[in-house]
Coordinates of C-alpha atoms (C1' of nucleotides) in Angstrom, one line a residue:
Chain C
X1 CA 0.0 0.0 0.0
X2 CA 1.1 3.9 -0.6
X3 CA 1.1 5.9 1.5
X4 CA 2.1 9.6 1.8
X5 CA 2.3 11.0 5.4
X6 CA 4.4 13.9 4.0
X7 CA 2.2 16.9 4.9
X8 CA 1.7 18.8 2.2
X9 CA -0.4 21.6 4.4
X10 CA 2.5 24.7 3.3
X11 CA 5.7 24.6 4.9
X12 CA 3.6 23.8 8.5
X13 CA 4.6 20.5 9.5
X14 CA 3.1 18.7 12.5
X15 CA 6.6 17.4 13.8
X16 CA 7.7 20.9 14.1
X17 CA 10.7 20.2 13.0
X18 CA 13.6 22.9 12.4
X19 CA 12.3 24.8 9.2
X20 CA 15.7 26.6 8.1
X21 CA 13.4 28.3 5.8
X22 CA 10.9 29.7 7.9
X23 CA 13.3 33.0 7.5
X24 CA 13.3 32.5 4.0
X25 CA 9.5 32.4 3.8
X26 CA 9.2 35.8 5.1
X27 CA 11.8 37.9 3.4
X28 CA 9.9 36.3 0.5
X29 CA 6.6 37.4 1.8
X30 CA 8.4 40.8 1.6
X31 CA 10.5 40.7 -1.4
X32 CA 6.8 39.4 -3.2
X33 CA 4.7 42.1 -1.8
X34 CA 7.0 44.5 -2.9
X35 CA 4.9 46.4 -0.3
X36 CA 7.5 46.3 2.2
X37 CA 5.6 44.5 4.2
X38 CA 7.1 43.8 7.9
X39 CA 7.6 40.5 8.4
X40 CA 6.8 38.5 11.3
X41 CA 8.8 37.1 14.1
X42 CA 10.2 34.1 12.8
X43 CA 12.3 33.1 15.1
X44 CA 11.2 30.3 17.6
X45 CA 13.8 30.9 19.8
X46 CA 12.7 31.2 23.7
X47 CA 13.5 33.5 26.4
X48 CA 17.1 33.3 27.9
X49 CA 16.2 35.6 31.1
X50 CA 18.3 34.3 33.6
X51 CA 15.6 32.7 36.1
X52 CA 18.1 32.0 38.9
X53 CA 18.4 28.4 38.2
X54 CA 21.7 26.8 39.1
X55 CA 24.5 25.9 36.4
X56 CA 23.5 22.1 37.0
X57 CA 20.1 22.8 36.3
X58 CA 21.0 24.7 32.8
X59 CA 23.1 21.6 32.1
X60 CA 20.0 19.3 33.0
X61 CA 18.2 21.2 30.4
X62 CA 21.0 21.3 28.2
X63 CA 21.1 17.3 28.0
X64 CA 17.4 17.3 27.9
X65 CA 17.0 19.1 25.1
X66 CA 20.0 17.2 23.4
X67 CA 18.1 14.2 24.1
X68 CA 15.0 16.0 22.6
X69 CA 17.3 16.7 19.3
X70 CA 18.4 13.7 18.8
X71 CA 15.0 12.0 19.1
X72 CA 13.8 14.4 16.5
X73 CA 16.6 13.8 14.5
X74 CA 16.0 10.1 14.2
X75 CA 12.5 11.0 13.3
X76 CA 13.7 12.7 10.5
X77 CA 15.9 10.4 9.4
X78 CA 13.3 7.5 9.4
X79 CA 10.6 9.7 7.6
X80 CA 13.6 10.2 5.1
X81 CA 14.0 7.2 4.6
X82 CA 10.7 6.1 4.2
X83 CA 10.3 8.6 1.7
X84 CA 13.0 7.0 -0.4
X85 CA 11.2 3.4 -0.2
X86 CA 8.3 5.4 -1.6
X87 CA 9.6 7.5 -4.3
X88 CA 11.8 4.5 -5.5
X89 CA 8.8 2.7 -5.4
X90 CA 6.9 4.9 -7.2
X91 CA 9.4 5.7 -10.1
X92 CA 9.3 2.0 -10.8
X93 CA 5.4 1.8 -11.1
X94 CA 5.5 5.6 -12.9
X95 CA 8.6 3.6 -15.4
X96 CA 6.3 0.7 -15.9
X97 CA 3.3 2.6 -17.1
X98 CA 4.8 4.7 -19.1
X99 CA 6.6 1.2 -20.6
X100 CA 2.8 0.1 -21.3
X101 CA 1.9 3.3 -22.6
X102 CA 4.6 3.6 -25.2
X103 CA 3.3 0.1 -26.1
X104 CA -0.3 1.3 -26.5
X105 CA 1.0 4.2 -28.6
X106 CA 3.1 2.1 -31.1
X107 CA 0.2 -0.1 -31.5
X108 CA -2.0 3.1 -32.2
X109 CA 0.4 4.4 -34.4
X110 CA 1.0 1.1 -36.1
X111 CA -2.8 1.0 -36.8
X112 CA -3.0 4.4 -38.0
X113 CA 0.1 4.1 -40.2
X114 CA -1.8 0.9 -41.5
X115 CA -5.3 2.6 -42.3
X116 CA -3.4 5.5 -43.9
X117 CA -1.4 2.9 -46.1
X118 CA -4.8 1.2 -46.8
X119 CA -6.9 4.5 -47.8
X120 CA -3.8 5.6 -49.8
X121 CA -5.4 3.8 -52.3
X122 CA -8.3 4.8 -52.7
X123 CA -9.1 8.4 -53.8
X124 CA -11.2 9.6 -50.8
X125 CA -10.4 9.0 -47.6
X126 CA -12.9 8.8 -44.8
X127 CA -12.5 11.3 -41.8
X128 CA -11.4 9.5 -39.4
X129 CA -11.8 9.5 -35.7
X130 CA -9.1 11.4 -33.9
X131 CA -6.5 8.5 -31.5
X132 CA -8.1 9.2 -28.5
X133 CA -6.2 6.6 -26.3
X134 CA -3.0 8.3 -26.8
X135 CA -4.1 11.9 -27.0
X136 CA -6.4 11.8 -23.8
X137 CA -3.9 9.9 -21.8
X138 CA -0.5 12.4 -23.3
X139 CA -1.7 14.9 -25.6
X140 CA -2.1 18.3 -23.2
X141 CA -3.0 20.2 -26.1
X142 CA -6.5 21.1 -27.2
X143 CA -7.6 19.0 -29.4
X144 CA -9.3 19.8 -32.5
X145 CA -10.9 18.1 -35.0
X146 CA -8.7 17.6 -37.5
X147 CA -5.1 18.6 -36.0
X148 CA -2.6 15.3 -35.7
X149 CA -1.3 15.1 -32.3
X150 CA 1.9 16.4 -33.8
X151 CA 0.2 19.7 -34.9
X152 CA -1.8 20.4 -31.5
X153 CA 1.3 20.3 -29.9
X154 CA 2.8 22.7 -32.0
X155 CA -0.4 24.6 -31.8
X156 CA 0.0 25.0 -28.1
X157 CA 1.0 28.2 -26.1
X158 CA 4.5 28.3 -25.1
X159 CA 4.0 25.7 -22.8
X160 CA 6.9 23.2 -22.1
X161 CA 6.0 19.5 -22.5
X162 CA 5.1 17.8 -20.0
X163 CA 8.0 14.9 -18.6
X164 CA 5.8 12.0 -19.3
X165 CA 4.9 13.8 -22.7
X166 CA 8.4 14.2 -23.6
X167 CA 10.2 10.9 -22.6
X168 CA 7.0 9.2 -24.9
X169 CA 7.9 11.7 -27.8
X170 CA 11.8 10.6 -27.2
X171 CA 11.1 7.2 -26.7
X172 CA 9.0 7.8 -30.5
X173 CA 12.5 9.5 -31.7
X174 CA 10.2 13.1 -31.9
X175 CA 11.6 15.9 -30.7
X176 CA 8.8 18.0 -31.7
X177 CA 8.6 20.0 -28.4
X178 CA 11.8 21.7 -29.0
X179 CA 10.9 23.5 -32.2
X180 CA 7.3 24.1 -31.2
X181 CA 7.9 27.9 -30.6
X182 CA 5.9 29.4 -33.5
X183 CA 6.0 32.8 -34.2
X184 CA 2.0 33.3 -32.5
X185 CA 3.8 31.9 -29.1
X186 CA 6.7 34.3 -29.3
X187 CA 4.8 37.1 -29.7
X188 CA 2.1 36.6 -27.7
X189 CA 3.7 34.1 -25.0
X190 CA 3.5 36.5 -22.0
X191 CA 1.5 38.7 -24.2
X192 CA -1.2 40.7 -22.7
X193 CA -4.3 38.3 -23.1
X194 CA -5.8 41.5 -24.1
X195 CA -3.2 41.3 -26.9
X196 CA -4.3 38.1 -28.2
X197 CA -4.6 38.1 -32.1
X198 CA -8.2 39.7 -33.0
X199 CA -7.6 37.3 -36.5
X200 CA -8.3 34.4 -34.5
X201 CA -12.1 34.9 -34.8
X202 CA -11.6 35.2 -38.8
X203 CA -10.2 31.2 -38.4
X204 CA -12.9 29.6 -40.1
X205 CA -12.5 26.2 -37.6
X206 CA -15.3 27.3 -35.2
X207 CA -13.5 24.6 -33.0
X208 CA -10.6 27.3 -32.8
X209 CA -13.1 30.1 -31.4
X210 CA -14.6 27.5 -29.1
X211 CA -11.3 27.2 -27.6
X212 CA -10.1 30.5 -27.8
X213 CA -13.0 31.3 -25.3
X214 CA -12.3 28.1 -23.5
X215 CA -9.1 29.4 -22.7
X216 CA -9.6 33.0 -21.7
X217 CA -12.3 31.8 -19.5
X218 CA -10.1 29.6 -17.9
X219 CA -7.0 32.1 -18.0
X220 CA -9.9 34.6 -16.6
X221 CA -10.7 32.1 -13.7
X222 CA -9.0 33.5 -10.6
X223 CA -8.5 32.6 -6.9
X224 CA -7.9 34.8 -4.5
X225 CA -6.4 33.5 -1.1
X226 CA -6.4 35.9 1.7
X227 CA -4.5 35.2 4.4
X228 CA -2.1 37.3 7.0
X229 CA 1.2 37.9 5.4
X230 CA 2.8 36.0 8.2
X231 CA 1.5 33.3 7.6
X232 CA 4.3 31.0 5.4
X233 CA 1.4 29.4 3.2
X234 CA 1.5 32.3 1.0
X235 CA 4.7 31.9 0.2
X236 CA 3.7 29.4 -2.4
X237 CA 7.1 28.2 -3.4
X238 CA 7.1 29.0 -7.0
X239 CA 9.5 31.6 -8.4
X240 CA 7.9 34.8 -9.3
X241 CA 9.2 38.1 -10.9
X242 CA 7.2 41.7 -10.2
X243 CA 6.5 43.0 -13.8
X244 CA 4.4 45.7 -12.1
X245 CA 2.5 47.8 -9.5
X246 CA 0.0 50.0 -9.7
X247 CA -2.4 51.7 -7.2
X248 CA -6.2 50.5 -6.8
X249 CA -9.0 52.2 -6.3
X250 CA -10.4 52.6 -2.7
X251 CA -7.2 50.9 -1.5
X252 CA -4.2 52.7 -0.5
X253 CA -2.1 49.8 -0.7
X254 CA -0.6 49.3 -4.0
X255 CA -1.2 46.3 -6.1
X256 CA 1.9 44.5 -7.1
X257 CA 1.8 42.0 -10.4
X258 CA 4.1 38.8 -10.6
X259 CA 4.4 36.3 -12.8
X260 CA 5.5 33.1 -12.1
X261 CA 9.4 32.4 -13.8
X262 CA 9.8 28.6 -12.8
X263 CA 9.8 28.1 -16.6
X264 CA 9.6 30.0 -19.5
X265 CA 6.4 30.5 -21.1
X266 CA 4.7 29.5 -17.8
X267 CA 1.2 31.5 -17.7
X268 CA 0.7 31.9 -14.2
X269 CA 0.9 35.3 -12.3
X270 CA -0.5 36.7 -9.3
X271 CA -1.3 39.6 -7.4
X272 CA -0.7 40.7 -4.1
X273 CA -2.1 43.4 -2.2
X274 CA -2.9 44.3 1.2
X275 CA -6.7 44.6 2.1
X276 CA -7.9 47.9 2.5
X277 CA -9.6 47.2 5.6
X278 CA -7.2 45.0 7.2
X279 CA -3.5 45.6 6.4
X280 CA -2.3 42.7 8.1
X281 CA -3.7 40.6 5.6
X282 CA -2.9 39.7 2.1
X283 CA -5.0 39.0 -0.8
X284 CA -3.1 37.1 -3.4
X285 CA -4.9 36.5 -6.4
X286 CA -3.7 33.6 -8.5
X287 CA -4.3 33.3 -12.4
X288 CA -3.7 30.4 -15.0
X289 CA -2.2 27.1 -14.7
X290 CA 1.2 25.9 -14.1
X291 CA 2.9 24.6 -16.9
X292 CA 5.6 23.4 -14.8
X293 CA 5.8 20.5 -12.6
X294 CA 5.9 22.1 -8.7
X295 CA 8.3 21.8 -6.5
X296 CA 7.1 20.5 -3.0
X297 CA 6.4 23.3 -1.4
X298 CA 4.5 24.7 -4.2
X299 CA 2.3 21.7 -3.7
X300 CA 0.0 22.9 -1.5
X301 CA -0.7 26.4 -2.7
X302 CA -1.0 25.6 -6.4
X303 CA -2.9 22.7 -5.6
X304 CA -5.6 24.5 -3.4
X305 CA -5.7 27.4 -5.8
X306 CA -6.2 25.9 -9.1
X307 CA -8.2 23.5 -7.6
X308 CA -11.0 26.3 -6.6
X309 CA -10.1 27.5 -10.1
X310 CA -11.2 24.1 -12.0
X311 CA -14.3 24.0 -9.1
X312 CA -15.2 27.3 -10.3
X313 CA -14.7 26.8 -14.0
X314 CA -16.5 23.2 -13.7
X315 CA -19.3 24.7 -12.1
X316 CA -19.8 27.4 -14.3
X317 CA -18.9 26.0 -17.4
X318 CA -21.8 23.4 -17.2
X319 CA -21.0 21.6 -20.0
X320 CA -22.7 18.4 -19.7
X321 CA -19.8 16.4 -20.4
X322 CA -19.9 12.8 -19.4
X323 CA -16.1 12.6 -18.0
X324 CA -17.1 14.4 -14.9
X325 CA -16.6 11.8 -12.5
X326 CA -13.3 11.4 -14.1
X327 CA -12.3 14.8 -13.8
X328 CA -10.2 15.4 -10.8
X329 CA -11.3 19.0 -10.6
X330 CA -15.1 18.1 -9.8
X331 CA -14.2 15.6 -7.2
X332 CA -13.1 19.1 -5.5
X333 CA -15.9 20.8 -6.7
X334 CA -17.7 18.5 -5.4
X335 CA -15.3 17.9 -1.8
X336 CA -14.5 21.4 -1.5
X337 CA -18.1 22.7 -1.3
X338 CA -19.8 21.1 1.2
X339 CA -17.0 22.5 3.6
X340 CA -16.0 25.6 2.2
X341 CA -18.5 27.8 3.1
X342 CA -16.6 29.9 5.4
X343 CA -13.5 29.5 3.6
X344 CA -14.4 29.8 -0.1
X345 CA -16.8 32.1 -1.5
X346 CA -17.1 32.4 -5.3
X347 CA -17.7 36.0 -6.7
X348 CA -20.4 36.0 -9.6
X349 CA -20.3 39.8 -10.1
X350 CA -16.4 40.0 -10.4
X351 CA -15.4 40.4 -13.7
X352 CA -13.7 37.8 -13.9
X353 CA -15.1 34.4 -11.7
X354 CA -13.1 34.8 -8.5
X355 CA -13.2 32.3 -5.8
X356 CA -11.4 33.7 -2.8
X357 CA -10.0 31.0 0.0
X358 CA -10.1 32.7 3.2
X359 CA -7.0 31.2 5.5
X360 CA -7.0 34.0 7.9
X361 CA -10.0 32.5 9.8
X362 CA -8.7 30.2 12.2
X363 CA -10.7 26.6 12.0
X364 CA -11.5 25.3 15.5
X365 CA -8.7 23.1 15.7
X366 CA -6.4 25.8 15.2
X367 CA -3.7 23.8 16.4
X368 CA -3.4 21.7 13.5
X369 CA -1.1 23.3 10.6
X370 CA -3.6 21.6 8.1
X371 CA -6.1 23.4 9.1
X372 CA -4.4 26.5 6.8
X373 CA -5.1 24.3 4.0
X374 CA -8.3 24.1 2.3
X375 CA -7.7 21.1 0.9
X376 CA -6.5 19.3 4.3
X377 CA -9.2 20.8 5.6
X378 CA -11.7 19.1 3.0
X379 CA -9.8 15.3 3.8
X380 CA -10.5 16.4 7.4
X381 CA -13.9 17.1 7.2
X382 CA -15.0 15.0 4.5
X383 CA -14.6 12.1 7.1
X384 CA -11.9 10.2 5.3
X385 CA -9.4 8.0 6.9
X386 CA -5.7 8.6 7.1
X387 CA -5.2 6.7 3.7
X388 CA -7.1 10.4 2.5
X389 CA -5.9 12.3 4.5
X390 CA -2.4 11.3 3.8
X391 CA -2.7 10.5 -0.1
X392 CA -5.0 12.5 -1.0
X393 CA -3.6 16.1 -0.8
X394 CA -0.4 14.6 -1.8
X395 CA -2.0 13.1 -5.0
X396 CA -3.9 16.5 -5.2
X397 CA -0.8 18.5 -5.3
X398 CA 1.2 16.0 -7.6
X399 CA -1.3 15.7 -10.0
X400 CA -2.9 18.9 -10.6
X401 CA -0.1 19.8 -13.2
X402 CA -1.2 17.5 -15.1
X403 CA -4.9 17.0 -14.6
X404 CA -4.9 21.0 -15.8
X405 CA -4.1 20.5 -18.8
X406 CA -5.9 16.9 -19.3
X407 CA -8.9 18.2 -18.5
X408 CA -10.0 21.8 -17.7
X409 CA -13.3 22.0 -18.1
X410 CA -16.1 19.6 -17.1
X411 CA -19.4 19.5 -16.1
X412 CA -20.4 17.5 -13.3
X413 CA -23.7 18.9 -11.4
X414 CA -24.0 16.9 -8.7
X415 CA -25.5 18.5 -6.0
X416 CA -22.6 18.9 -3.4
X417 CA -24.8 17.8 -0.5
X418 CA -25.3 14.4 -2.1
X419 CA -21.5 13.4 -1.4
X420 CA -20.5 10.6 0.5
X421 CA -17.6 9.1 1.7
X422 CA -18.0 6.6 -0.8
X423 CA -18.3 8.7 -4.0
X424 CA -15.8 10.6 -2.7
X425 CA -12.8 7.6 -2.6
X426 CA -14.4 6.6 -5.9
X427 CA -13.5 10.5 -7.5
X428 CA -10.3 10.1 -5.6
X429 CA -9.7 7.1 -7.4
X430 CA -10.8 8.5 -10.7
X431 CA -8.4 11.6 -10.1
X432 CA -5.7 9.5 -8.9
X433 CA -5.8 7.9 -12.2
X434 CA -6.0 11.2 -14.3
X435 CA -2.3 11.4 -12.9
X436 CA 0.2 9.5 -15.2
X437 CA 2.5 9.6 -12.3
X438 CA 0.7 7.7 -9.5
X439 CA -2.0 6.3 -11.6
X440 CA -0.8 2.7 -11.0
X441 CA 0.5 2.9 -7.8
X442 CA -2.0 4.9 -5.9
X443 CA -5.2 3.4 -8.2
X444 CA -4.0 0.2 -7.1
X445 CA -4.0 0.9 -3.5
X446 CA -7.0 3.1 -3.3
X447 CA -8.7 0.3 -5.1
X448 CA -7.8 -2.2 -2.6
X449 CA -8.8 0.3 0.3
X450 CA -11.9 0.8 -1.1
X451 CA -12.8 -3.0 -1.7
X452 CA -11.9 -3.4 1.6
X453 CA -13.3 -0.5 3.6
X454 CA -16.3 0.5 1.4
X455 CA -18.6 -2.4 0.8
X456 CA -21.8 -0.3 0.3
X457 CA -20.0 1.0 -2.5
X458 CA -22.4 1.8 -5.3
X459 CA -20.5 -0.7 -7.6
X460 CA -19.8 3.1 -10.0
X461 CA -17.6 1.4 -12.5
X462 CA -16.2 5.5 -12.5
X463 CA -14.0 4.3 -9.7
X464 CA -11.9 1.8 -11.2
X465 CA -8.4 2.4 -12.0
X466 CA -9.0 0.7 -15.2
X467 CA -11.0 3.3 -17.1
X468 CA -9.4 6.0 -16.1
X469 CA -7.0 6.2 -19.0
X470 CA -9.8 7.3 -21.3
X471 CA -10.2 10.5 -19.4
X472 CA -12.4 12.9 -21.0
X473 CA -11.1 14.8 -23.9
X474 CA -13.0 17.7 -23.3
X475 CA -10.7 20.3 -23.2
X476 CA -7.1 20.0 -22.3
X477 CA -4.8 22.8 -21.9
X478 CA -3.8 25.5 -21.8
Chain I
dC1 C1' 27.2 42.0 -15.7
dG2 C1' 23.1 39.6 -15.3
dA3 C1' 18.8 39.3 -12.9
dG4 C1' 15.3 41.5 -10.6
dT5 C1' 12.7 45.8 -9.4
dT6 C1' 10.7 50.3 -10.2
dT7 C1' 7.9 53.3 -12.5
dG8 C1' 5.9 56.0 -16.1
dA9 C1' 3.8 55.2 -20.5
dC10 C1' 0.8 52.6 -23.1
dC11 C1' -3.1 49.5 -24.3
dT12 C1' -7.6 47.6 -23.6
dG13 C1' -12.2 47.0 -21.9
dC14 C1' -16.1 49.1 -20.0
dG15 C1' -19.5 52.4 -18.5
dC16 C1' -21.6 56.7 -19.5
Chain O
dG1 C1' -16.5 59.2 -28.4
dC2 C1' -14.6 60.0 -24.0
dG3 C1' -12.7 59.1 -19.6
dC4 C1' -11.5 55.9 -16.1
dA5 C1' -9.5 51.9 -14.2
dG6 C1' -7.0 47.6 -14.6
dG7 C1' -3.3 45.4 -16.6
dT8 C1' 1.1 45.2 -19.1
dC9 C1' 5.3 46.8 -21.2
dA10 C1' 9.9 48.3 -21.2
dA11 C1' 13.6 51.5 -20.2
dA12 C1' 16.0 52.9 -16.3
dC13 C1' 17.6 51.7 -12.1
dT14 C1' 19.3 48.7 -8.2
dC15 C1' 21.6 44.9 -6.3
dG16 C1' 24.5 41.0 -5.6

DNA sequence: CGAGTTTGACCTGCGC
DNA sequence: GCGCAGGTCAAACTCG
């Protein structure tokens, strides 16, 4: 069984262990306002007022905390090493799917080449269906009707490939991705999404417009996270450069714009800005998708934030599609809601749709660092066992890049309310699949928690690992 | 010297 | 059409 007791809840971490970083966090906090913000006391560091106490009883405490050290120490070490069974582990299920996926592909391809040779000789040629094994389970691009997977991904935005995306395309001798910076990507890559080319709605491929608007709604989607600047979760781990600041109206504070420069062509920025009302508090406003795999501590932001994004986009895209429970972005719309309603509130009026996470409200058990984290929050509340509440924001965070770009928009409308445990493990299962990465390691061992544990399951054949490679090709990236 | 920040100018959308 | 506000660009500047 996997299992991930690495706590993905920011850089808060139950063991309080020594967080060398902690510092780090908050000159960031500062450096990324640009507001020169003060930062917070950091340090942990206790009083040294001389209480009278004897030189043996400083020595006492000396050992004692020693002792204390050391334990924590060996805690560490133990976690480490645990994580290295696991990663190991992983890797060689990750190396094993891919293995089978590269065979599904060749067969694909085979097959195509085959038909192709076949309707050479014949003078019209049939449309054909588009692969959709290969595309749905690799292809991030957008997908259009009559684009070969080669074109969509030359079609695409400036957006890296993907590391399962490129080792396939190696592994298929096609270095495509490094020559996919056309001209459109150049000049519009960080362009102004205002900028983007008014010709595009003279492209007589509706499928093109349909996109186009697919994307700026999702590139419109925001969330906004307010949260007390010293608080470390803001400091979301990802690399971001100011590229301005201007002053709001009806707040004082300046608003500062960054964009995220963890890789080149990423769309992501953000915006921070100290609320009017409340100066102690930040409102960062997030925008777009990675395109970029996260490091750790990135995890947990990006995953909470683009995961209100897809809940908001999948609830107010309503498209009807039939993928939804295989869409890892409902199973938050559909976790997230039934708990957020003091932490999440979606803005309708905004101009653009806004879902704001509120961390600066403290959640009963304030004691527990996960409580900071909406998502931890939602594995808390949602009543799973520590299999969720350990995998689950883990698999949330790890997959997201990815599940982005598979599949952004959706259209599940089941009622939040109507969620139970068990629908919820089987759309964990479903979105754990929808992750090339831990698809057959943690589909596997969800699916053997769930036959176990959950034997009123509803028998939702959604659930199984098995179908999830035929995730919905409804929209796909960015 | 390169990377990041600052800041005024510019562009675009929207309301009137 | 005009003005306003939000957002972005890019040259100048700063810093390590």
């Amino acid at each position: 069984m996997f299992r991930f007791p690495v706590s993905l809840g920011g850089s808060h971490d139950n063991t309080k262990q020594p967080q060398p970083s902690d510092e780090q966090h908050h000159r960031a906090v500062m450096d990324e306002t640009g507001l020169n913000l003060l930062t917070a006391h950091t340090g942990s560091e206790e009083s040294m007022v001389d209480d009278g106490l004897s030189v043996d009883m400083e020595e006492k405490r000396t050992k004692c905390e020693n002792a204390q050290l050391r334990e924590e120490l060996k805690k560490a070490v133990e976690e480490n090493q645990r994580l290295k069974e696991m990663l190991s582990q992983t890797t060689n299920n990750f190396n094993s799917l891919q293995m089978q996926l590269v065979a599904v592909m060749r067969q694909q391809e085979d097959h195509h080449h085959l038909a192709k040779t076949e309707s050479k000789g014949k003078a019209i040629k049939p449309p054909e269906a588009p692969e959709m094994v290969p595309r749905q389970f690799i292809d991030l691009g957008l997908p259009t009707a009559e684009a070969s997977s080669e074109e969509r991904t030359t079609v695409r935005s400036g957006s890296p490939p993907s590391p399962l995306e490129n080792s396939v395309l190696r592994q298929r001798g096609k270095r495509i991705l490094e020559i996919e910076e056309s001209p459109e990507t150049e000049s519009n890559g960080w362009g102004n999404p205002n900028k983007v080319p008014k010709h595009n709605a003279s492209l007589s491929n509706c499928n093109v417009i349909d996109q186009s608007a697919a994307e700026a709604t999702m590139r419109k989607a925001r969330v906004s996270v307010r949260d007390r600047f010293e608080n470390p979760t803001l400091v979301d781990g990802c690399q971001w450069r100011k590229y301005g600041q201007k002053m709001a109206k009806g707040n004082p504070c300046p608003r500062a714009y960054y964009r995220c420069t963890m890789a080149v062509g990423c769309p992501v920025r953000k915006q921070v800005q100290r609320c009017a009302e409340d100066r102690s508090i930040l409102i960062t406003t997030y925008e777009g998708n990675h395109n970029h795999p996260l490091p750790p501590a990135a995890m947990s932001m990006a995953s909470t934030t683009t995961a209100a994004a897809s809940m908001l986009l999948s609830g107010s895209t309503m498209s009807g599609q039939a993928d939804g429970l295989m869409n890892p972005t409902n199973l938050l719309a559909r976790t997230m809601l039934p708990c957020s309603s003091s932490m999440a509130t979606i803005s309708a009026s905004a101009p653009f749709p806004t879902i704001t996470l509120d961390l600066t409200e403290s959640a009963p058990n304030a004691d527990n660092p996960a409580n900071n984290n909406p998502l931890m929050q939602f594995s808390q509340r949602s009543g799973f066992t520590e299999l969720n509440q350990s995998v689950l924001p883990q698999m949330m965070g790890q997959g997201f890049y990815y599940n982005q770009q598979q599949s952004r928009f959706s259209g599940l409308q089941m009622p939040a309310q109507s969620l139970n445990a068990g629908e919820s493990v089987s759309a964990a299962t479903a979105a754990i699949a929808a992750d090339p990465n831990f698809a057959a390691a943690l589909a596997a061992a969800l699916t053997s928690i769930i036959s176990g544990s959950n034997s009123h399951q509803n028998g939702n054949s959604n659930n199984s690992n098995g179908s999830n490679v035929t995730t919905s090709n409804v929209d796909k990236r960015p």
